[in-house]
Short mmCIF file of C-alpha atoms in Angstrom, two decimals:
data_model
loop_
_atom_site.label_atom_id
_atom_site.label_comp_id
_atom_site.label_asym_id
_atom_site.label_seq_id
_atom_site.Cartn_x
_atom_site.Cartn_y
_atom_site.Cartn_z
CA MET A 1 -28.39 31.77 -29.18
CA LYS A 2 -25.79 33.37 -26.88
CA PHE A 3 -27.77 32.19 -23.88
CA PHE A 4 -27.79 28.60 -25.21
CA ASN A 5 -24.01 28.71 -25.83
CA ALA A 6 -23.39 30.03 -22.33
CA ILE A 7 -25.48 27.24 -20.78
CA LEU A 8 -23.69 24.65 -22.93
CA ILE A 9 -20.26 25.96 -21.84
CA ILE A 10 -21.28 25.89 -18.18
CA ILE A 11 -22.57 22.32 -18.43
CA LEU A 12 -19.43 21.13 -20.23
CA SER A 13 -17.24 22.88 -17.66
CA MET A 14 -19.09 21.18 -14.81
CA LEU A 15 -18.69 17.78 -16.45
CA ILE A 16 -14.96 18.29 -16.98
CA LEU A 17 -14.42 19.54 -13.43
CA SER A 18 -16.39 16.65 -11.93
CA ALA A 19 -14.29 14.18 -13.92
CA CYS A 20 -11.17 15.72 -12.39
CA GLY A 21 -12.59 15.43 -8.89
CA LYS A 22 -12.33 12.58 -6.42
CA SER A 23 -10.93 9.32 -7.65
CA ASN A 24 -13.16 6.36 -8.22
CA PHE A 25 -12.39 3.82 -5.46
CA LYS A 26 -13.42 0.82 -7.57
CA ALA A 27 -11.22 1.77 -10.53
CA GLU A 28 -8.27 2.74 -8.32
CA SER A 29 -8.61 -0.53 -6.38
CA LYS A 30 -8.33 -2.59 -9.57
CA GLU A 31 -5.22 -0.68 -10.61
CA THR A 32 -3.77 -1.07 -7.11
CA ILE A 33 -4.33 -4.84 -7.16
CA SER A 34 -2.54 -5.02 -10.52
CA ALA A 35 0.35 -2.88 -9.23
CA VAL A 36 0.81 -5.15 -6.19
CA LYS A 37 0.62 -8.30 -8.32
CA GLU A 38 3.22 -6.89 -10.71
CA ALA A 39 5.57 -5.78 -7.90
CA LEU A 40 5.28 -9.20 -6.21
CA ASN A 41 6.50 -10.83 -9.42
CA GLU A 42 9.54 -8.55 -9.71
CA LYS A 43 12.94 -9.33 -8.27
CA ALA A 44 13.38 -8.00 -4.72
CA LYS A 45 15.19 -4.67 -4.46
CA LYS A 46 18.65 -4.71 -2.90
CA THR A 47 18.54 -3.84 0.81
CA ASN A 48 20.02 -0.45 1.74
CA LYS A 49 18.84 0.05 5.36
CA LYS A 50 19.14 -1.88 8.59
CA SER A 51 17.06 -1.73 11.74
CA GLY A 52 18.05 -4.22 14.41
CA ASP A 53 18.17 -7.61 12.69
CA ILE A 54 16.03 -6.44 9.76
CA HIS A 55 17.58 -5.43 6.45
CA PHE A 56 15.30 -3.78 3.87
CA TYR A 57 15.08 -1.50 0.86
CA LEU A 58 14.15 2.10 1.63
CA PRO A 59 13.40 4.26 -1.44
CA PHE A 60 14.82 7.75 -1.88
CA GLY A 61 12.86 10.32 0.13
CA TYR A 62 11.87 7.86 2.86
CA GLU A 63 13.44 7.90 6.29
CA ILE A 64 13.24 5.93 9.51
CA GLU A 65 11.36 7.97 12.10
CA ASP A 66 11.26 5.46 14.95
CA GLU A 67 12.08 1.81 15.48
CA SER A 68 11.44 -1.03 17.90
CA PRO A 69 12.26 -4.75 17.56
CA ASN A 70 9.25 -5.58 15.32
CA ASN A 71 8.02 -2.17 14.10
CA ILE A 72 9.74 0.49 12.06
CA ILE A 73 7.96 3.82 11.59
CA LEU A 74 8.86 5.27 8.20
CA LYS A 75 8.20 8.75 6.89
CA ASN A 76 8.03 10.24 3.41
CA GLY A 77 7.07 13.89 3.59
CA SER A 78 3.92 14.07 5.68
CA LYS A 79 3.03 10.39 5.11
CA GLN A 80 3.79 7.74 7.74
CA TYR A 81 4.15 4.00 7.26
CA ILE A 82 4.43 1.19 9.79
CA LEU A 83 6.67 -1.67 8.69
CA PHE A 84 5.95 -4.69 10.89
CA ASN A 85 8.12 -7.78 10.82
CA ASN A 86 7.70 -11.09 12.66
CA PRO A 87 11.07 -12.83 12.19
CA GLN A 88 9.55 -16.15 13.31
CA GLU A 89 7.39 -16.28 10.16
CA ASN A 90 8.77 -16.97 6.68
CA LYS A 91 7.59 -15.56 3.32
CA MET A 92 5.02 -18.38 2.93
CA SER A 93 3.38 -17.84 6.32
CA ASN A 94 -0.19 -16.53 6.56
CA VAL A 95 -0.16 -15.90 10.34
CA VAL A 96 0.30 -12.12 10.10
CA TYR A 97 -2.32 -11.96 7.33
CA LYS A 98 -4.88 -13.87 9.42
CA SER A 99 -4.32 -11.68 12.48
CA THR A 100 -4.60 -8.51 10.37
CA VAL A 101 -7.88 -9.65 8.82
CA ALA A 102 -9.22 -10.68 12.24
CA GLN A 103 -8.56 -7.15 13.58
CA ASN A 104 -10.35 -5.47 10.66
CA LYS A 105 -13.87 -6.69 10.04
CA ASP A 106 -15.27 -4.56 7.21
CA LEU A 107 -12.56 -4.71 4.55
CA ASP A 108 -13.22 -3.26 1.11
CA ILE A 109 -10.33 -5.12 -0.55
CA ASN A 110 -8.88 -8.42 0.68
CA GLU A 111 -6.67 -9.95 -2.01
CA GLN A 112 -4.25 -12.84 -1.61
CA PHE A 113 -1.40 -13.65 -3.98
CA LYS A 114 0.03 -17.15 -3.57
CA LYS A 115 3.19 -18.36 -5.27
CA SER A 116 5.48 -21.28 -4.54
CA ASP A 117 7.92 -19.07 -2.61
CA GLN A 118 5.70 -16.36 -1.08
CA PHE A 119 2.25 -15.55 0.30
CA GLY A 120 1.38 -11.93 -0.46
CA TYR A 121 -1.69 -9.90 0.34
CA LEU A 122 -3.33 -6.51 -0.10
CA ILE A 123 -5.89 -5.22 2.37
CA ILE A 124 -7.71 -1.91 1.97
CA LYS A 125 -10.26 -0.47 4.35
CA LYS A 126 -12.11 2.64 3.19
CA LEU A 127 -12.18 5.22 5.99
CA ASP A 128 -14.10 8.04 4.32
CA ASP A 129 -14.70 9.43 0.84
CA ASP A 130 -11.04 9.81 -0.08
CA MET A 131 -8.95 8.18 2.68
CA ASN A 132 -8.10 4.52 3.10
CA GLU A 133 -6.00 2.29 5.31
CA MET A 134 -3.84 0.12 3.08
CA THR A 135 -1.78 -2.88 4.19
CA ILE A 136 0.51 -4.91 1.96
CA GLY A 137 2.30 -7.97 3.25
CA ILE A 138 4.41 -10.96 2.38
CA GLY A 139 4.56 -13.75 4.94
CA GLY A 140 5.55 -12.37 8.34
CA THR A 141 6.14 -8.81 7.09
CA LYS A 142 3.59 -6.10 6.35
CA ILE A 143 3.50 -2.36 5.79
CA THR A 144 0.50 -0.14 6.56
CA THR A 145 -0.33 3.48 5.78
CA LEU A 146 -3.23 5.90 5.44
CA ILE A 147 -3.56 6.89 1.81
CA LYS A 148 -5.75 8.96 -0.50
CA THR A 149 -7.65 6.92 -3.07
CA SER A 150 -5.90 8.68 -5.96
CA SER A 151 -2.45 7.67 -4.61
CA MET A 152 -3.14 3.99 -3.86
CA LYS A 153 -1.68 2.50 -7.05
CA ASN A 154 1.65 4.34 -6.92
CA GLU A 155 2.08 3.88 -3.18
CA ALA A 156 1.20 0.19 -3.42
CA ALA A 157 4.03 -0.49 -5.86
CA VAL A 158 6.63 1.18 -3.61
CA MET A 159 5.25 -0.40 -0.44
CA THR A 160 5.37 -3.84 -2.06
CA GLN A 161 9.00 -3.28 -3.04
CA MET A 162 9.87 -2.47 0.57
CA VAL A 163 8.05 -5.50 2.01
CA LYS A 164 9.48 -7.85 -0.62
CA SER A 165 13.03 -6.73 0.19
CA VAL A 166 12.92 -7.51 3.93
CA VAL A 167 15.58 -9.95 5.07
CA ASN A 168 15.93 -11.12 8.66
CA ASN A 169 19.48 -11.46 9.91
CA LYS A 170 19.80 -14.94 11.41
CA LYS A 171 21.93 -15.11 14.53
#
């Protein structure tokens, strides 16, 4: 009887530990799509940073690491993000989306979110078991990062807030 109980405890322990293991890409992807959709429907965050002619919202803990006219390299801890902005394209444009899709052939997630005032998108390419390249964009602006599957949903919401906030300073 003790032997049976020991085997049962070991099997239950293995099941519990395996459930706490790597995140399920399919389930996380669905939650990420929902998070992006929800963030796209929210009011844009107030801008608090400026880089050249670009004004945007930068959440607490994020900092600008490097900048050029169309690219801003952001950092949050050890994570890096590339915020790309084409000031010639408005929030309804799909030019940046089309060029991003053309550069990445085997995409695991390619979602578009169309509204009367914006064209948003989420692109995820699985790199290995637990790492992904995730791009979120609205019109001529996109942000890209490398992200663990388990962090996609939370990161997607923040990244969408940043992209949605971008305002180009007209000269």
